[in-house]
XYZ file of N, CA, C and O in Angstrom:
552
model
N -101.037 52.428 133.516
C -101.626 51.888 132.316
C -101.476 50.393 132.325
O -100.464 49.805 132.627
N -102.517 49.691 131.843
C -102.527 48.237 131.831
C -101.860 47.736 130.548
O -102.062 48.259 129.481
N -101.046 46.711 130.709
C -100.393 46.063 129.567
C -101.479 45.382 128.790
O -102.227 44.547 129.312
N -101.639 45.674 127.464
C -102.700 45.076 126.636
C -102.670 43.547 126.658
O -103.716 42.910 126.532
N -101.488 42.944 126.772
C -101.425 41.487 126.808
C -101.999 40.880 128.056
O -102.293 39.667 128.084
N -102.166 41.644 129.106
C -102.603 41.089 130.352
C -104.118 41.239 130.568
O -104.665 40.778 131.537
N -104.784 41.882 129.628
C -106.267 42.096 129.824
C -107.035 40.788 129.635
O -106.610 39.914 128.847
N -108.140 40.690 130.322
C -108.990 39.501 130.176
C -109.503 39.379 128.751
O -109.622 38.269 128.246
N -109.847 40.481 128.125
C -110.390 40.478 126.778
C -109.382 39.889 125.782
O -109.727 39.064 124.953
N -108.150 40.333 125.881
C -107.089 39.850 124.955
C -106.871 38.362 125.219
O -106.754 37.556 124.278
N -106.813 37.942 126.474
C -106.620 36.545 126.799
C -107.787 35.713 126.241
O -107.562 34.606 125.742
N -109.010 36.181 126.388
C -110.178 35.446 125.882
C -110.127 35.300 124.335
O -110.394 34.262 123.797
N -109.718 36.386 123.678
C -109.616 36.324 122.211
C -108.506 35.366 121.777
O -108.672 34.609 120.807
N -107.389 35.381 122.490
C -106.295 34.462 122.153
C -106.739 33.004 122.358
O -106.484 32.151 121.507
N -107.470 32.740 123.435
C -107.921 31.396 123.676
C -108.857 30.928 122.568
O -108.780 29.850 122.042
N -109.741 31.854 122.107
C -110.679 31.541 121.035
C -109.900 31.306 119.714
O -110.231 30.423 118.916
N -108.867 32.111 119.458
C -108.076 31.959 118.240
C -107.391 30.600 118.222
O -107.409 29.916 117.188
N -106.842 30.189 119.354
C -106.214 28.859 119.430
C -107.242 27.757 119.221
O -106.937 26.727 118.608
N -108.474 27.930 119.700
C -109.525 26.961 119.432
C -109.756 26.819 117.933
O -109.944 25.689 117.442
N -109.780 27.957 117.208
C -110.010 27.922 115.765
C -108.900 27.153 115.028
O -109.149 26.647 113.889
N -107.748 27.104 115.614
C -106.618 26.386 114.944
C -106.631 24.900 115.275
O -105.876 24.140 114.667
N -107.470 24.453 116.177
C -107.555 23.062 116.591
C -108.264 22.268 115.461
O -109.350 22.605 115.036
N -107.617 21.193 114.950
C -108.195 20.390 113.871
C -109.603 19.869 114.197
O -110.454 19.772 113.303
N -109.870 19.531 115.459
C -111.198 19.052 115.827
C -112.240 20.136 115.649
O -113.337 19.879 115.139
N -111.930 21.361 116.098
C -112.868 22.484 115.940
C -113.059 22.793 114.454
O -114.159 23.017 113.961
N -111.955 22.800 113.697
C -111.978 23.142 112.273
C -112.816 22.139 111.430
O -113.271 22.457 110.337
N -113.062 20.944 111.935
C -113.820 19.938 111.204
C -115.263 19.910 111.664
O -116.032 19.101 111.177
N -115.667 20.760 112.617
C -117.035 20.774 113.177
C -117.751 22.046 112.812
O -117.396 23.151 113.288
N -118.789 21.941 112.005
C -119.582 23.130 111.615
C -120.153 23.789 112.884
O -120.200 25.019 112.996
N -120.599 22.977 113.845
C -121.190 23.531 115.049
C -120.172 24.330 115.865
O -120.475 25.434 116.309
N -118.982 23.760 116.045
C -117.958 24.483 116.804
C -117.449 25.758 116.083
O -117.193 26.754 116.738
N -117.320 25.676 114.793
C -116.934 26.862 114.035
C -117.988 27.958 114.140
O -117.676 29.108 114.366
N -119.262 27.559 114.013
C -120.339 28.548 114.154
C -120.334 29.228 115.492
O -120.747 30.401 115.597
N -119.878 28.545 116.529
C -119.830 29.120 117.867
C -118.738 30.189 118.005
O -118.765 30.981 118.898
N -117.787 30.196 117.075
C -116.653 31.096 117.161
C -116.665 32.226 116.098
O -115.914 33.188 116.240
N -117.466 32.067 115.054
C -117.497 33.033 113.979
C -118.684 33.978 114.088
O -119.831 33.507 114.203
N -118.430 35.265 114.013
C -119.488 36.298 114.077
C -120.428 36.088 112.836
O -119.935 35.707 111.774
N -121.710 36.396 112.967
C -122.617 36.248 111.811
C -122.165 37.070 110.599
O -122.450 36.701 109.483
N -121.448 38.180 110.839
C -120.977 39.037 109.741
C -119.497 38.758 109.438
O -118.848 39.640 108.840
N -118.978 37.645 109.824
C -117.566 37.282 109.608
C -117.167 37.479 108.143
O -117.906 37.105 107.241
N -115.938 37.975 107.945
C -115.337 38.070 106.632
C -113.831 37.765 106.756
O -113.179 38.162 107.731
N -113.289 37.029 105.785
C -111.871 36.743 105.743
C -111.316 37.092 104.386
O -111.943 36.852 103.356
N -110.094 37.654 104.374
C -109.328 37.816 103.157
C -108.240 36.765 103.291
O -107.338 36.888 104.134
N -108.346 35.682 102.520
C -107.379 34.567 102.619
C -106.030 34.926 102.022
O -105.870 35.967 101.387
N -105.070 34.064 102.264
C -103.710 34.332 101.787
C -103.613 34.411 100.278
O -102.651 34.996 99.725
N -104.605 33.869 99.564
C -104.596 33.951 98.094
C -105.319 35.214 97.641
O -105.296 35.516 96.449
N -105.932 35.955 98.575
C -106.706 37.126 98.222
C -108.171 36.855 98.072
O -108.996 37.736 97.879
N -108.543 35.575 98.167
C -109.983 35.208 98.073
C -110.749 35.693 99.299
O -110.259 35.656 100.410
N -111.991 36.197 99.036
C -112.862 36.630 100.131
C -113.718 35.463 100.574
O -114.231 34.710 99.745
N -113.900 35.305 101.863
C -114.681 34.239 102.475
C -115.657 34.892 103.467
O -115.273 35.731 104.261
N -116.895 34.432 103.452
C -117.832 34.778 104.494
C -118.008 33.600 105.463
O -117.408 32.537 105.257
N -118.820 33.783 106.454
C -118.977 32.772 107.510
C -119.388 31.438 106.914
O -118.815 30.387 107.212
N -120.434 31.431 106.053
C -120.959 30.196 105.521
C -119.944 29.489 104.637
O -119.786 28.277 104.704
N -119.214 30.270 103.800
C -118.263 29.613 102.885
C -117.073 29.055 103.666
O -116.523 28.016 103.267
N -116.639 29.716 104.743
C -115.543 29.157 105.543
C -115.946 27.851 106.215
O -115.247 26.865 106.196
N -117.133 27.864 106.824
C -117.605 26.670 107.497
C -117.765 25.510 106.491
O -117.310 24.410 106.732
N -118.343 25.823 105.334
C -118.501 24.758 104.302
C -117.135 24.224 103.815
O -116.948 23.036 103.703
N -116.191 25.124 103.572
C -114.875 24.706 103.060
C -114.130 23.867 104.088
O -113.531 22.838 103.756
N -114.164 24.279 105.354
C -113.415 23.572 106.358
C -114.003 22.200 106.681
O -113.332 21.213 106.908
N -115.318 22.136 106.742
C -115.958 20.846 107.108
C -116.077 19.925 105.951
O -116.332 18.730 106.169
N -115.880 20.338 104.730
C -115.955 19.491 103.555
C -114.644 18.780 103.274
O -114.597 17.845 102.471
N -113.596 19.184 103.912
C -112.300 18.581 103.666
C -112.271 17.110 104.106
O -112.784 16.769 105.155
N -111.702 16.260 103.253
C -111.688 14.860 103.566
C -110.260 14.340 103.690
O -110.022 13.154 103.571
N -109.326 15.252 104.014
C -107.936 14.787 104.159
C -107.847 13.842 105.359
O -108.501 14.037 106.344
N -107.024 12.789 105.249
C -106.949 11.831 106.331
C -106.430 12.431 107.651
O -106.898 12.053 108.705
N -105.493 13.355 107.539
C -104.959 13.969 108.763
C -104.716 15.445 108.457
O -103.928 15.771 107.589
N -105.418 16.342 109.186
C -105.197 17.752 108.910
C -103.778 18.158 109.255
O -103.148 17.607 110.199
N -103.274 19.115 108.500
C -101.926 19.637 108.781
C -101.916 20.401 110.112
O -102.852 21.066 110.427
N -100.823 20.242 110.811
C -100.627 20.986 112.019
C -100.308 22.429 111.662
O -99.518 22.703 110.789
N -100.936 23.354 112.375
C -100.681 24.770 112.200
C -99.965 25.269 113.439
O -100.549 25.155 114.554
N -98.763 25.762 113.319
C -97.982 26.258 114.430
C -98.098 27.782 114.432
O -97.944 28.415 113.393
N -98.325 28.358 115.600
C -98.409 29.813 115.729
C -97.156 30.339 116.470
O -96.548 29.622 117.282
N -96.811 31.567 116.168
C -95.737 32.236 116.885
C -96.043 33.754 116.911
O -96.867 34.246 116.137
N -95.367 34.402 117.793
C -95.418 35.882 117.924
C -96.839 36.406 118.071
O -97.133 37.525 117.599
N -97.713 35.680 118.727
C -99.072 36.210 118.950
C -99.074 37.358 119.965
O -98.485 37.223 121.061
N -99.706 38.439 119.616
C -99.900 39.556 120.528
C -101.256 40.167 120.255
O -101.863 39.939 119.195
N -101.715 40.920 121.215
C -103.020 41.559 121.023
C -103.174 42.835 121.815
O -102.410 43.124 122.725
N -104.191 43.550 121.422
C -104.540 44.805 122.067
C -106.043 44.997 122.037
O -106.717 44.615 121.042
N -106.577 45.485 123.156
C -108.002 45.746 123.193
C -108.233 47.160 122.650
O -107.773 48.133 123.225
N -108.904 47.253 121.523
C -109.128 48.554 120.838
C -110.314 49.314 121.388
O -110.339 50.539 121.310
N -111.261 48.583 121.909
C -112.512 49.172 122.480
C -113.039 48.139 123.485
O -112.528 47.005 123.515
N -114.014 48.472 124.283
C -114.518 47.479 125.264
C -114.961 46.176 124.592
O -114.903 45.113 125.237
N -115.409 46.253 123.338
C -115.927 45.034 122.688
C -115.103 44.642 121.457
O -115.576 43.839 120.640
N -113.874 45.108 121.309
C -113.042 44.786 120.144
C -111.619 44.483 120.554
O -110.996 45.289 121.261
N -111.103 43.366 120.117
C -109.693 42.979 120.338
C -109.037 42.706 119.000
O -109.662 42.042 118.138
N -107.811 43.183 118.832
C -107.020 42.939 117.589
C -105.884 42.020 117.956
O -105.085 42.352 118.835
N -105.789 40.864 117.255
C -104.669 39.969 117.437
C -103.825 39.941 116.174
O -104.345 39.976 115.033
N -102.514 39.813 116.347
C -101.592 39.573 115.239
C -100.724 38.369 115.595
O -100.372 38.251 116.789
N -100.382 37.567 114.612
C -99.552 36.419 114.851
C -99.045 35.849 113.526
O -99.524 36.254 112.465
N -98.134 34.954 113.594
C -97.628 34.225 112.381
C -98.066 32.749 112.492
O -98.194 32.204 113.598
N -98.251 32.139 111.321
C -98.526 30.699 111.289
C -97.552 30.011 110.346
O -97.059 30.622 109.406
N -97.346 28.758 110.637
C -96.535 27.904 109.755
C -97.263 26.551 109.660
O -97.691 25.980 110.642
N -97.387 26.101 108.421
C -97.976 24.801 108.163
C -97.245 24.234 106.945
O -97.420 24.751 105.832
N -96.455 23.230 107.183
C -95.582 22.698 106.123
C -94.613 23.795 105.732
O -93.992 24.437 106.599
N -94.508 24.087 104.454
C -93.572 25.103 103.977
C -94.248 26.477 103.864
O -93.598 27.435 103.421
N -95.500 26.614 104.266
C -96.193 27.865 104.118
C -96.227 28.655 105.403
O -96.552 28.126 106.462
N -95.863 29.926 105.260
C -95.856 30.861 106.369
C -96.768 32.034 106.081
O -96.834 32.481 104.944
N -97.430 32.542 107.107
C -98.330 33.696 106.903
C -98.358 34.581 108.129
O -98.307 34.071 109.264
N -98.426 35.907 107.890
C -98.695 36.856 108.915
C -100.236 36.896 109.022
O -100.940 36.861 108.002
N -100.748 36.958 110.241
C -102.206 36.911 110.471
C -102.682 38.111 111.275
O -101.950 38.629 112.140
N -103.900 38.523 111.004
C -104.503 39.618 111.753
C -105.971 39.249 111.948
O -106.679 38.902 110.992
N -106.455 39.308 113.217
C -107.802 38.948 113.551
C -108.458 39.993 114.379
O -107.812 40.535 115.313
N -109.717 40.331 114.080
C -110.492 41.247 114.927
C -111.575 40.405 115.594
O -112.370 39.738 114.902
N -111.629 40.460 116.901
C -112.624 39.736 117.693
C -113.596 40.756 118.330
O -113.151 41.776 118.826
N -114.893 40.449 118.273
C -115.912 41.314 118.823
C -116.664 40.589 119.922
O -117.035 39.406 119.768
N -116.861 41.275 121.019
C -117.679 40.745 122.090
C -119.145 40.843 121.696
O -119.662 41.926 121.454
N -119.772 39.691 121.586
C -121.181 39.610 121.170
C -121.928 38.910 122.265
O -121.734 37.723 122.498
N -122.727 39.644 122.999
C -123.321 39.119 124.208
C -122.245 38.929 125.222
O -121.519 39.870 125.583
N -122.011 37.677 125.604
C -120.903 37.406 126.560
C -119.803 36.568 125.904
O -118.935 36.064 126.589
N -119.839 36.483 124.549
C -118.889 35.623 123.835
C -118.056 36.438 122.864
O -118.583 37.300 122.145
N -116.757 36.148 122.805
C -115.878 36.755 121.812
C -115.984 35.941 120.519
O -115.754 34.762 120.524
N -116.358 36.644 119.426
C -116.518 36.017 118.124
C -115.584 36.656 117.102
O -115.405 37.880 117.124
N -115.058 35.844 116.229
C -114.152 36.351 115.174
C -114.985 37.119 114.141
O -115.857 36.539 113.501
N -114.657 38.414 113.983
C -115.377 39.270 113.090
C -114.671 39.390 111.744
O -115.304 39.479 110.699
N -113.332 39.479 111.783
C -112.547 39.679 110.554
C -111.204 38.987 110.706
O -110.588 39.024 111.761
N -110.724 38.367 109.613
C -109.402 37.749 109.609
C -108.755 37.966 108.281
O -109.399 37.915 107.220
N -107.421 38.207 108.303
C -106.671 38.336 107.055
C -105.346 37.613 107.218
O -104.704 37.726 108.291
N -104.902 36.945 106.180
C -103.597 36.278 106.152
C -102.796 36.773 104.971
O -103.324 36.976 103.895
N -101.509 36.998 105.195
C -100.577 37.397 104.133
C -99.377 36.464 104.156
O -98.694 36.379 105.157
N -99.148 35.785 103.038
C -98.023 34.836 102.976
C -96.695 35.608 103.002
O -96.603 36.727 102.488
N -95.688 34.930 103.527
C -94.329 35.460 103.474
C -93.341 34.336 103.455
O -93.688 33.181 103.711
N -92.118 34.623 103.090
C -91.064 33.613 103.069
C -90.945 32.965 101.690
O -91.616 33.323 100.721
N -90.052 31.977 101.615
C -89.746 31.291 100.387
C -90.671 30.071 100.260
O -90.352 28.984 100.664
N -91.864 30.307 99.674
C -92.852 29.237 99.572
C -93.075 28.750 98.150
O -93.868 27.872 97.904
N -92.404 29.337 97.199
C -92.666 28.981 95.823
C -93.899 29.703 95.315
O -94.379 30.625 95.946
N -94.500 29.231 94.219
C -95.654 29.892 93.644
C -96.864 29.851 94.585
O -97.050 28.879 95.313
N -97.654 30.876 94.540
C -98.869 30.957 95.366
C -99.922 30.112 94.684
O -100.146 30.157 93.487
N -100.597 29.279 95.475
C -101.658 28.413 94.970
C -102.828 29.253 94.459
O -102.996 30.388 94.886
N -103.645 28.630 93.647
C -104.814 29.359 93.117
C -106.001 29.235 94.057
O -107.053 29.783 93.760
N -105.868 28.507 95.153
C -106.956 28.408 96.093
C -106.355 28.555 97.484
O -105.133 28.311 97.704
N -107.163 28.962 98.445
C -106.661 29.079 99.798
C -106.586 27.675 100.456
O -107.423 26.866 100.235
N -105.533 27.505 101.236
C -105.423 26.219 101.938
C -104.722 26.362 103.279
O -104.086 25.448 103.763
N -104.848 27.536 103.868
C -104.189 27.839 105.135
C -105.059 28.732 105.962
O -105.972 29.331 105.467
N -104.740 28.959 107.226
C -105.512 29.877 108.059
C -106.874 29.364 108.402
O -107.034 28.205 108.676
N -107.913 30.191 108.361
C -109.252 29.669 108.608
C -109.690 28.905 107.374
O -109.618 27.704 107.311
N -110.172 29.628 106.356
C -110.612 28.947 105.144
C -109.418 28.404 104.377
O -109.539 27.470 103.652
N -108.313 29.067 104.558
C -107.145 28.649 103.795
C -106.136 27.927 104.616
O -104.984 28.124 104.503
N -106.595 27.050 105.465
C -105.603 26.243 106.202
C -106.171 25.341 107.127
O -105.908 24.565 107.803
């Protein structure tokens, strides 16, 4: 049996996930569109629902002088079907921590993010009323 972490599909999805966390990619509507499936949906850490267009608009509209660094840990993945990979990982940005879950779908020859969910954890104080971490919320 093949170790799920060693599959080409899982590696490709992880590489794409890391691209999405890159501040340069996150500020480019074109680069985001290349990574998000047309039917993309996210449940942000605040519980807000985001679709592809709203995520791209929110990320590219930010005018912060320097985007916060997002650190990932414990990333692992498994190929659920020939065209579906599930990744789980944790993120940290400032004092905010979140468990993350992403579903990637092979569309043509490209892995696209189909679904993402973030759940806050740790001692972060009150939850903000808007997302500010992860894809749309970070």
